[in-house]
PDB file of C-alpha atoms in Angstrom:
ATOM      1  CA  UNK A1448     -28.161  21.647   6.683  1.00 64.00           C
ATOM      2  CA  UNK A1449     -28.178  18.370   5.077  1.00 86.00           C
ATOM      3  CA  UNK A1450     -24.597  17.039   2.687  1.00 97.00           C
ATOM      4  CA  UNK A1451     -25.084  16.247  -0.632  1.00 99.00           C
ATOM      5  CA  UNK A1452     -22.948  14.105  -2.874  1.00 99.00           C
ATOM      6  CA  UNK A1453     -22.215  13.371  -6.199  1.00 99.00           C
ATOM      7  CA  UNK A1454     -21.264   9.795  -7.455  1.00 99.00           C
ATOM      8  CA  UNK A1455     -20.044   8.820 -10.790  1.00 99.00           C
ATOM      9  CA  UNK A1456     -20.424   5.258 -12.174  1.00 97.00           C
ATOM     10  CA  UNK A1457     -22.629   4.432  -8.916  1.00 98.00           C
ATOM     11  CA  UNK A1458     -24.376   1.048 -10.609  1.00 96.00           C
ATOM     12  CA  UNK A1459     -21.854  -1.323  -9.067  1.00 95.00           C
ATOM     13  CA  UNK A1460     -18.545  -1.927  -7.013  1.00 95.00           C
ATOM     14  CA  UNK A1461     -17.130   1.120  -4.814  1.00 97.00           C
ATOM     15  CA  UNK A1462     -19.691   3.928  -6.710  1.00 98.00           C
ATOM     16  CA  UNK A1463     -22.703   1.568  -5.020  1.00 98.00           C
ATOM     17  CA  UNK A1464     -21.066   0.761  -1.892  1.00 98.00           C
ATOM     18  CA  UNK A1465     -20.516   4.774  -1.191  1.00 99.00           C
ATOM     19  CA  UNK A1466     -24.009   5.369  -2.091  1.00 99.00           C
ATOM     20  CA  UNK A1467     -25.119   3.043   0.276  1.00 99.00           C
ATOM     21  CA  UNK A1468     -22.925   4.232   3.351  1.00 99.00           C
ATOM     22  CA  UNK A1469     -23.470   7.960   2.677  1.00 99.00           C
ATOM     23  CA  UNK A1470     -27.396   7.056   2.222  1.00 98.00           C
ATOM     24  CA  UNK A1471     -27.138   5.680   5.790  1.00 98.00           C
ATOM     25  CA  UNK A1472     -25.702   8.680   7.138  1.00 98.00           C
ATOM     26  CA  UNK A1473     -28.260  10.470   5.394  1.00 97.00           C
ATOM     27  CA  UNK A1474     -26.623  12.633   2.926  1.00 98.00           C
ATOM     28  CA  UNK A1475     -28.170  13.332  -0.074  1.00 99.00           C
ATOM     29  CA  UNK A1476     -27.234  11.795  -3.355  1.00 99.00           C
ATOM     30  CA  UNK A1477     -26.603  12.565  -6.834  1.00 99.00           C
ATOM     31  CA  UNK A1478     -25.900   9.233  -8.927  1.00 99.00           C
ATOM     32  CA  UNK A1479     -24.640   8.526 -12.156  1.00 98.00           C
ATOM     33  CA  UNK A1480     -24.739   5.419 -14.124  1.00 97.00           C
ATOM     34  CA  UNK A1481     -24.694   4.003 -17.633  1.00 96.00           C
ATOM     35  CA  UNK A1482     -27.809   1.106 -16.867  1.00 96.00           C
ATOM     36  CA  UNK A1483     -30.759   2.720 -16.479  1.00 97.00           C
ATOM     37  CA  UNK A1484     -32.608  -0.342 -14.714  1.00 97.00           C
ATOM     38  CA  UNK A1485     -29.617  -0.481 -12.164  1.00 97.00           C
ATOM     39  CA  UNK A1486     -29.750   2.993 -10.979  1.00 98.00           C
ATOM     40  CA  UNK A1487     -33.158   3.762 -11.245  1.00 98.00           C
ATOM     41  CA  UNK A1488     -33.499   0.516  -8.878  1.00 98.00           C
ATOM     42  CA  UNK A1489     -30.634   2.254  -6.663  1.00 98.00           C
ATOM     43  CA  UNK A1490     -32.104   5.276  -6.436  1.00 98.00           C
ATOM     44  CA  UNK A1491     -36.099   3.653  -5.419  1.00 98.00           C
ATOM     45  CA  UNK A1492     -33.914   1.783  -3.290  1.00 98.00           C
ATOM     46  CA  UNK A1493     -31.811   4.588  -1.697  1.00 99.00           C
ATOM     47  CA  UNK A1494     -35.203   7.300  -1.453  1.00 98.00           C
ATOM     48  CA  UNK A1495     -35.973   5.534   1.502  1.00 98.00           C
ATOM     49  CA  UNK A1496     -33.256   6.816   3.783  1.00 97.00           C
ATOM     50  CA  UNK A1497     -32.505  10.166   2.038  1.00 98.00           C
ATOM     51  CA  UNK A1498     -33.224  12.103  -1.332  1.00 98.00           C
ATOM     52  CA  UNK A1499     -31.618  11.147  -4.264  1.00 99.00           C
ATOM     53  CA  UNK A1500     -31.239  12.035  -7.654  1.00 99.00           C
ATOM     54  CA  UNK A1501     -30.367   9.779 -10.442  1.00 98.00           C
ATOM     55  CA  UNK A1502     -28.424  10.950 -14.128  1.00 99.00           C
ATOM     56  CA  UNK A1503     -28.337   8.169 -17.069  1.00 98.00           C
ATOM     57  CA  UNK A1504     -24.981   9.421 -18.664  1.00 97.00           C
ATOM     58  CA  UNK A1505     -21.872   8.301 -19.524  1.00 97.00           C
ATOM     59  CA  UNK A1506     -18.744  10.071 -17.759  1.00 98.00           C
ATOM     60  CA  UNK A1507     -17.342  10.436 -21.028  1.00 98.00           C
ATOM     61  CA  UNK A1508     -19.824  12.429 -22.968  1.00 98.00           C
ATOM     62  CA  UNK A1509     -18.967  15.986 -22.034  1.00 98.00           C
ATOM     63  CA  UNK A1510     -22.242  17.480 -23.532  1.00 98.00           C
ATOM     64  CA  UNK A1511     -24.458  15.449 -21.394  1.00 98.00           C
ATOM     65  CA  UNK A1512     -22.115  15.876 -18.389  1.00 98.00           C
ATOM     66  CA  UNK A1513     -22.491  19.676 -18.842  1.00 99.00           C
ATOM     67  CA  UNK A1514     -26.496  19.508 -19.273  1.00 98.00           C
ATOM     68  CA  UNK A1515     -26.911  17.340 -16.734  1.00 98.00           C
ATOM     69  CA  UNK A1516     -25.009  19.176 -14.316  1.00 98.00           C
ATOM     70  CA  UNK A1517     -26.252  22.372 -15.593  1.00 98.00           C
ATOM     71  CA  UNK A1518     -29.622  21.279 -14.629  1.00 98.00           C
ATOM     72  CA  UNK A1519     -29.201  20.060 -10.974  1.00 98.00           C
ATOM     73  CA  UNK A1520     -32.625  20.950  -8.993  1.00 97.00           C
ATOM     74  CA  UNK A1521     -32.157  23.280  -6.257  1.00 97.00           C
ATOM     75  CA  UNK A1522     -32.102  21.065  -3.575  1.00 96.00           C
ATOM     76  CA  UNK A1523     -28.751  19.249  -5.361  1.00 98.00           C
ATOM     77  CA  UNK A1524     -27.238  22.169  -6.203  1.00 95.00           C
ATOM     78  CA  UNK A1525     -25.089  23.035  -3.343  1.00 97.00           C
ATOM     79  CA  UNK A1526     -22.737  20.231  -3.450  1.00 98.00           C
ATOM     80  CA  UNK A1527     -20.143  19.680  -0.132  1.00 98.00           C
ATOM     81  CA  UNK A1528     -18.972  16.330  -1.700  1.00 99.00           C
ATOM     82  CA  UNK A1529     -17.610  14.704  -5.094  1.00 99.00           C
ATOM     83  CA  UNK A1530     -16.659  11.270  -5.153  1.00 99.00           C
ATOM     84  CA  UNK A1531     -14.897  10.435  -8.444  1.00 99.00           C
ATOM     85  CA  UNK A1532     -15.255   6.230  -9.118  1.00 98.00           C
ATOM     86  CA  UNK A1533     -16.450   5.905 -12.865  1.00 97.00           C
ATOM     87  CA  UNK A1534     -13.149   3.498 -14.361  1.00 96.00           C
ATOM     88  CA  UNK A1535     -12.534   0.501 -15.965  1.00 95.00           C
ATOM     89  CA  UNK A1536      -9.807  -1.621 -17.345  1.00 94.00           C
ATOM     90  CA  UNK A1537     -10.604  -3.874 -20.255  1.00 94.00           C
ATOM     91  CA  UNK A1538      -8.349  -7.157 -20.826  1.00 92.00           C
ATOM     92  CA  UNK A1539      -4.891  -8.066 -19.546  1.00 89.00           C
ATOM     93  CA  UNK A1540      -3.153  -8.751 -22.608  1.00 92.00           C
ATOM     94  CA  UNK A1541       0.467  -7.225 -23.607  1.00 93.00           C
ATOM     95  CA  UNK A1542       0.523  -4.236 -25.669  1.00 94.00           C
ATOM     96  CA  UNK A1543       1.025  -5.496 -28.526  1.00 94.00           C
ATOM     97  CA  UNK A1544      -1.961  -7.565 -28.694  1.00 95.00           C
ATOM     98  CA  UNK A1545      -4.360  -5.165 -27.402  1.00 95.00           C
ATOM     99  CA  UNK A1546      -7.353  -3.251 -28.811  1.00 94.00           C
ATOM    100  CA  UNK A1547      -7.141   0.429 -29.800  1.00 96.00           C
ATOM    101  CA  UNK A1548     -10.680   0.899 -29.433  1.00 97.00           C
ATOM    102  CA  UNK A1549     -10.277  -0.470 -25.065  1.00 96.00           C
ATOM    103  CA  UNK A1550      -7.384   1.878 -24.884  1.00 97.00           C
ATOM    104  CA  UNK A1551      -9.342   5.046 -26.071  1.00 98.00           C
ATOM    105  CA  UNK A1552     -12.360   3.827 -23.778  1.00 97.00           C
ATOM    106  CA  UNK A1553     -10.222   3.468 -20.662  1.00 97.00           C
ATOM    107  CA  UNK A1554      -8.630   6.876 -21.512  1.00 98.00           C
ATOM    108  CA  UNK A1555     -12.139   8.420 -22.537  1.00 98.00           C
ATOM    109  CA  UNK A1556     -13.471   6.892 -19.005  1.00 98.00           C
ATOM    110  CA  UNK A1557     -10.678   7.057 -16.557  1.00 98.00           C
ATOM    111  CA  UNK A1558      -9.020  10.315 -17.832  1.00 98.00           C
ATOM    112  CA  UNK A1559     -11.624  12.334 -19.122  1.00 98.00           C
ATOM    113  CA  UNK A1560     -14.881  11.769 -17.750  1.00 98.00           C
ATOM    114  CA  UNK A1561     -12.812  12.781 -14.031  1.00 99.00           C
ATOM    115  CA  UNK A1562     -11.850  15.770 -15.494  1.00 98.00           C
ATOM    116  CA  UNK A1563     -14.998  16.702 -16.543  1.00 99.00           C
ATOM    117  CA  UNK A1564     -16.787  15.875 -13.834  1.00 99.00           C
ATOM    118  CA  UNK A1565     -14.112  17.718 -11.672  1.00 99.00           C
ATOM    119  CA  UNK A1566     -14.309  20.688 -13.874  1.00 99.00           C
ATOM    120  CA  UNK A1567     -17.681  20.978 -13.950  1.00 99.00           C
ATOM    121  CA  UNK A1568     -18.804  20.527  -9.693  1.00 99.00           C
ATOM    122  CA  UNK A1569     -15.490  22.254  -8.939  1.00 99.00           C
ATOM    123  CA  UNK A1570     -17.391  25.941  -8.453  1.00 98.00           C
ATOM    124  CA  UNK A1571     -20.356  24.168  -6.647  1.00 98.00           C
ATOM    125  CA  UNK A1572     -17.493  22.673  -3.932  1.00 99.00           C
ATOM    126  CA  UNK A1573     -15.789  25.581  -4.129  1.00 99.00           C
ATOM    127  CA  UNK A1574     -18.824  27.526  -3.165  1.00 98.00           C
ATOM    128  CA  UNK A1575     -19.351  25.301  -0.371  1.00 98.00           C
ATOM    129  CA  UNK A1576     -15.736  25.811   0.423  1.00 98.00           C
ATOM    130  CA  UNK A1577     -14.099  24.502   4.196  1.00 98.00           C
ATOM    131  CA  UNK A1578     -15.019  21.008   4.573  1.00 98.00           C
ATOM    132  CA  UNK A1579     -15.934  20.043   1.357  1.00 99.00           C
ATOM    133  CA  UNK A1580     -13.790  17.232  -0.923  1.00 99.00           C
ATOM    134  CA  UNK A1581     -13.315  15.333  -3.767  1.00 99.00           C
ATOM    135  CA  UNK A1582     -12.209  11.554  -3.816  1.00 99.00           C
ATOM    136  CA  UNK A1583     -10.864  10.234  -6.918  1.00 99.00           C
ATOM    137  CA  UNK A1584     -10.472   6.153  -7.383  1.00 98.00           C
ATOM    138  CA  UNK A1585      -7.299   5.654  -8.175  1.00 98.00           C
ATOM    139  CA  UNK A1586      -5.593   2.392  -8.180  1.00 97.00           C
ATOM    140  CA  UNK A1587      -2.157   0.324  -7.052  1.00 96.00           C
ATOM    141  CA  UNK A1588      -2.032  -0.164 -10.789  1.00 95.00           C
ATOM    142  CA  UNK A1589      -0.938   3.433 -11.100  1.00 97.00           C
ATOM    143  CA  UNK A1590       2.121   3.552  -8.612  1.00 96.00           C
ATOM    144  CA  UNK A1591       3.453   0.147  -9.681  1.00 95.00           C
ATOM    145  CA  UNK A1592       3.483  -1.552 -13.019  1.00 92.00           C
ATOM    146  CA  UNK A1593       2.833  -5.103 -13.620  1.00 90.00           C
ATOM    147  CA  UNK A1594       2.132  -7.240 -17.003  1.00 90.00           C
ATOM    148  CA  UNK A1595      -1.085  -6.422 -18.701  1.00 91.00           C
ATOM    149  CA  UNK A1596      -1.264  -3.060 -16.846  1.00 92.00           C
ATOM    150  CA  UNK A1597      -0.371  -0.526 -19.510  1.00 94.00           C
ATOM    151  CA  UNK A1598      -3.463   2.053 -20.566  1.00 97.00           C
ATOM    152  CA  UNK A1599      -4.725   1.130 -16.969  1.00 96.00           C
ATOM    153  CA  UNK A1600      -2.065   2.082 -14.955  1.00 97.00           C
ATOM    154  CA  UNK A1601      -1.136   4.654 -17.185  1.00 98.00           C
ATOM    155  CA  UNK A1602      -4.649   6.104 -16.440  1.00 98.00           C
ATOM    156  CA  UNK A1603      -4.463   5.801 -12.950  1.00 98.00           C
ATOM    157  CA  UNK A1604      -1.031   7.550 -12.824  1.00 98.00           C
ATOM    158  CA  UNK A1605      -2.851  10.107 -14.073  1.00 99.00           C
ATOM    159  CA  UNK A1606      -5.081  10.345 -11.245  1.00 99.00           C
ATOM    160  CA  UNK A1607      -2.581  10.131  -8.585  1.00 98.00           C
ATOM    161  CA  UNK A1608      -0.546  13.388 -10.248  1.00 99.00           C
ATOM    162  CA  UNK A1609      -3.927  15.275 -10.683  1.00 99.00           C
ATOM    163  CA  UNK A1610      -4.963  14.713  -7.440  1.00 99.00           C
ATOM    164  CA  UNK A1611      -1.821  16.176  -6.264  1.00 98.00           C
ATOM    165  CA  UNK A1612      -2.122  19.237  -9.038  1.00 99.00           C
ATOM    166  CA  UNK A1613      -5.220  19.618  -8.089  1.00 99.00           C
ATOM    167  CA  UNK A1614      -4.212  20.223  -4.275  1.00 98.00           C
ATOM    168  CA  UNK A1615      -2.420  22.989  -5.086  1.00 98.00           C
ATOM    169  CA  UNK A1616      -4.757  24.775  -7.407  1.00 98.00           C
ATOM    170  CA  UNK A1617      -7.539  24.424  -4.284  1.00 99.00           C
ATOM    171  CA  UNK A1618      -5.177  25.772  -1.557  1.00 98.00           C
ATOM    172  CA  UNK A1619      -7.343  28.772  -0.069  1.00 98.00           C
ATOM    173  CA  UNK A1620     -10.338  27.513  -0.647  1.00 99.00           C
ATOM    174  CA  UNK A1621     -11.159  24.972   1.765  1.00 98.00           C
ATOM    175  CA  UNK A1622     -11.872  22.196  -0.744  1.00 99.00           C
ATOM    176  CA  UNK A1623     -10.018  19.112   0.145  1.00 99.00           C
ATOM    177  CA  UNK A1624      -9.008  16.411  -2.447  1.00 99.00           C
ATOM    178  CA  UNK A1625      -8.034  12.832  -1.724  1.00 99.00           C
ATOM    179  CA  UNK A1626      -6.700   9.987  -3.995  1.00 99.00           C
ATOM    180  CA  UNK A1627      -8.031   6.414  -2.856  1.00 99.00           C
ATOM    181  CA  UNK A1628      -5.733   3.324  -3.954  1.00 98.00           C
ATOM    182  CA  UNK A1629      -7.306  -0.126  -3.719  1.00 97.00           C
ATOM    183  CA  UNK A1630      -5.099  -3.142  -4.769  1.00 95.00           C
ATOM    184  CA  UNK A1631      -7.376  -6.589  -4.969  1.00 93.00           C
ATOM    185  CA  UNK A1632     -10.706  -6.043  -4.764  1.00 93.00           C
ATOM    186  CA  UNK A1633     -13.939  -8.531  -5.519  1.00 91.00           C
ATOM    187  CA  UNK A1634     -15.997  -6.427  -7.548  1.00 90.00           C
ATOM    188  CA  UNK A1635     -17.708  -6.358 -10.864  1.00 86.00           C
ATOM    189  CA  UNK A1636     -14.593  -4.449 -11.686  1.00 86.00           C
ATOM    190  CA  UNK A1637     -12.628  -7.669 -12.654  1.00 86.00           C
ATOM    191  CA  UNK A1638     -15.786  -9.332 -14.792  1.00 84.00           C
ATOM    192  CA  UNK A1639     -15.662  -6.287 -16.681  1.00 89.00           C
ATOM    193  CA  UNK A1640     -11.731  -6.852 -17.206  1.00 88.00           C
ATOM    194  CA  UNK A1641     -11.948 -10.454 -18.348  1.00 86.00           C
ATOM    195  CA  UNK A1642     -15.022  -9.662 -20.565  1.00 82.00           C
ATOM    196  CA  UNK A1643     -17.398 -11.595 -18.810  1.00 85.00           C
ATOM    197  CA  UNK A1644     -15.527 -14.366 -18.064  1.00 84.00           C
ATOM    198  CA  UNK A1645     -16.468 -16.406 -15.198  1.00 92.00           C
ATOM    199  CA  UNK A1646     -13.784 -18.680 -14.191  1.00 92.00           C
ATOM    200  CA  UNK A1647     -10.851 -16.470 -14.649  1.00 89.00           C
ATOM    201  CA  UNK A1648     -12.972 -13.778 -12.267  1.00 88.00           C
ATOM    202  CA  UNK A1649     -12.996 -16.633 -10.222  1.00 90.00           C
ATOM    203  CA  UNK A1650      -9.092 -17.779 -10.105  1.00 89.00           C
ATOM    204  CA  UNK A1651      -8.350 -14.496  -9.825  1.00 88.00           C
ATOM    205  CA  UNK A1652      -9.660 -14.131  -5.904  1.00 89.00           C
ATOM    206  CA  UNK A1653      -9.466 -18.141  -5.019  1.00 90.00           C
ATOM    207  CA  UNK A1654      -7.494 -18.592  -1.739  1.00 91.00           C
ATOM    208  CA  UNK A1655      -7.645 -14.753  -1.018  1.00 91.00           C
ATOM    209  CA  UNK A1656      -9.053 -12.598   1.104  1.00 93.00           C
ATOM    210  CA  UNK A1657      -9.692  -9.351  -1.411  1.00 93.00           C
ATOM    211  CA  UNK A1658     -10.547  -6.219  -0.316  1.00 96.00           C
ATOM    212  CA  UNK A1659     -14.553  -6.056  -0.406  1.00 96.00           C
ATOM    213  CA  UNK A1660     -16.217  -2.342  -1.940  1.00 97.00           C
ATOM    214  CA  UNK A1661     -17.704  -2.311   1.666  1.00 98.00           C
ATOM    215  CA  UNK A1662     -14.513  -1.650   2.973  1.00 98.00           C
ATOM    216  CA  UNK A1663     -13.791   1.274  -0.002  1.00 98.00           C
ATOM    217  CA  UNK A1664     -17.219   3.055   0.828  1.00 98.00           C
ATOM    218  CA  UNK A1665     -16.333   3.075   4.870  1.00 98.00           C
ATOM    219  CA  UNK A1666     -12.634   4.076   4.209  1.00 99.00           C
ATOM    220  CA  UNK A1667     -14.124   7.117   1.723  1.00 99.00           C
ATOM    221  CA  UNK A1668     -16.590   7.703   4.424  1.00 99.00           C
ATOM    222  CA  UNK A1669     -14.087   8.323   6.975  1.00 98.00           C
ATOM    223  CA  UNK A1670     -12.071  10.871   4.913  1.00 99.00           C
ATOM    224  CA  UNK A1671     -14.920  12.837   3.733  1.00 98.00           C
ATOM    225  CA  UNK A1672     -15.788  12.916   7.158  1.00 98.00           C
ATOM    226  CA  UNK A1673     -12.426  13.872   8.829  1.00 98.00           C
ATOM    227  CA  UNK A1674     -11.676  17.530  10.468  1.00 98.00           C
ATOM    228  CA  UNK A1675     -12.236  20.136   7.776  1.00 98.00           C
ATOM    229  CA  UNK A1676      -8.264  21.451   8.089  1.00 98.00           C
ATOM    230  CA  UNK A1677      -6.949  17.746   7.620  1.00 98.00           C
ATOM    231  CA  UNK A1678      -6.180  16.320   4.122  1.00 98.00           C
ATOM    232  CA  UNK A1679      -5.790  12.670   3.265  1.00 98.00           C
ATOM    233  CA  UNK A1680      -4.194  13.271   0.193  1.00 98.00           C
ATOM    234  CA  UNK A1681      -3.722   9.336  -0.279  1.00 98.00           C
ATOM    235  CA  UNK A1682      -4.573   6.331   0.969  1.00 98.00           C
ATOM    236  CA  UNK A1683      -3.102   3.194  -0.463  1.00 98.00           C
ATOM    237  CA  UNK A1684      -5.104  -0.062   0.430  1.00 97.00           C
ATOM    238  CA  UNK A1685      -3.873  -4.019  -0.065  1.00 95.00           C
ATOM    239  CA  UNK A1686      -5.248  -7.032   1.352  1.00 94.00           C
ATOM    240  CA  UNK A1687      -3.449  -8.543   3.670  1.00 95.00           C
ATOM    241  CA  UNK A1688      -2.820 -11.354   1.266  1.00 93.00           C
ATOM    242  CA  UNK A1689      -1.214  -9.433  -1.311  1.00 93.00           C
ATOM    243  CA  UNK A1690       2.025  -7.577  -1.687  1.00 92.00           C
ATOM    244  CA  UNK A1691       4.384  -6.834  -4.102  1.00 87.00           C
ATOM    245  CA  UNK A1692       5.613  -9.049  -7.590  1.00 78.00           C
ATOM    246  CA  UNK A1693       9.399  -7.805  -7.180  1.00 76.00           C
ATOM    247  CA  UNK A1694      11.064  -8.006 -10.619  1.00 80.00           C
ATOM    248  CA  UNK A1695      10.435  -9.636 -13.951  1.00 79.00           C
ATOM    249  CA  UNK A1696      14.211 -10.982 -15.254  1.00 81.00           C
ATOM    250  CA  UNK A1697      15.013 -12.403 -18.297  1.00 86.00           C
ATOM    251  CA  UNK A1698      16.802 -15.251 -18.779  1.00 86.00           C
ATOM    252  CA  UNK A1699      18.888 -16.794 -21.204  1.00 87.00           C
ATOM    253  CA  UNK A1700      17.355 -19.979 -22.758  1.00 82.00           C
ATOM    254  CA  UNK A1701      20.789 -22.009 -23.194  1.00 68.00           C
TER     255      UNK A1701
END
């Protein structure tokens, strides 16, 4: 019997690397996305390894989550996998200077649409039961702070402790869950973050060696694919090129 798994935010960065590596191993896919034209591409694209099924919705609307899921066809209804990557951060600035409205989107994206999408596949895993798991995207962001971090990290704190929650909640049931951590990565991710702009994107990976979302899918790959009575709970990933800031002090301007 065939795997199927379901992808949120699977247009770019980690969601399309994972569709691509689980494509390859020919499990089927269910694939969310905001841009239509991107995932309906994807999904052409991806058809011609495996079957897959593509959902125009954003994470964050519950009532199309629920319909959408609600309405899998048959042959994506018995789920073994959930892969959790729909997230954002929006600008770098200090608190003080920041938007309300990209604070209630990164909480509306990061925070919510996970837990709906959790919610709402968790009786389809748990159906499935030993061997099937749910990776959520976490982040470094959300075990250490750093300037510019705030909503973001805060968000991603968030998934680290519900991951763990989570855990317990699941014990008996067979369904595993797993919270990835990536530090610098070259994705889309960062354009996003900068709001489009170029250069800084740029700067931001010049003379480094980032993580690429190639190396995300293959590590996801491998835990979704490990013995059915082992959990990864996490897995935190740097490039070799980067560690840690240390501590900001203040000093007196005499």
């Amino acid at each position: 019997m065939s795997n199927t798994l379901f992808i949120t935010g699977a247009t770019s960065g980690f969601g399309e690397a994972c569709a691509r590596r689980f494509a390859e191993a020919g499990w089927k896919l269910v694939l969310t996305g905001r841009r239509e034209e991107r995932l309906n591409a994807l999904c052409a694209e991806l058809s011609k390894q495996t079957e897959v099924h593509g959902l125009v919705l954003d994470v964050r609307d519950r009532k199309a989550m629920e319909e959408a899921i609600a309405n899998l066809p048959p042959s994506f209804a018995k789920l073994r996998g959930l892969i959790n990557n729909a997230g954002l951060a929006l600008g770098v600035d200090p608190a003080p200077k920041c938007d309300l409205d990209d604070w209630d989107t990164m909480v509306d994206t990061n925070v919510k649409g996970l837990m709906y999408a959790t919610r709402l596949l968790l009786p389809r895993l748990i159906a499935h039961g030993r061997g099937a798991g749910i990776v959520n995207l976490g982040s470094i962001a959300g075990n250490y702070p750093y300037p510019g971090s705030h909503i973001y990290g805060a968000t991603k704190a968030f998934v680290k402790q519900f991951s763990l929650n989570l855990r317990c909640d699941l014990q008996g049931t067979g369904v595993r869950v797993s919270n990835i951590e990536p530090g610098l990565c070259e994705s889309e991710f960062s354009l996003v973050r900068f709001a489009g702009d170029q250069e800084r994107y740029n700067a931001t990976y010049a003379g480094a060696e980032p993580i690429q979302p190639q190396d995300i899918a293959e590590t996801i790959f491998w835990v979704m694919n490990a013995p059915a009575h082992i959990n990864i709970n996490s897995l935190e990933l740097m490039p070799v090129s980067q560690t840690w800031a240390g501590f900001a002090i203040e000093r007196n301007k005499a």
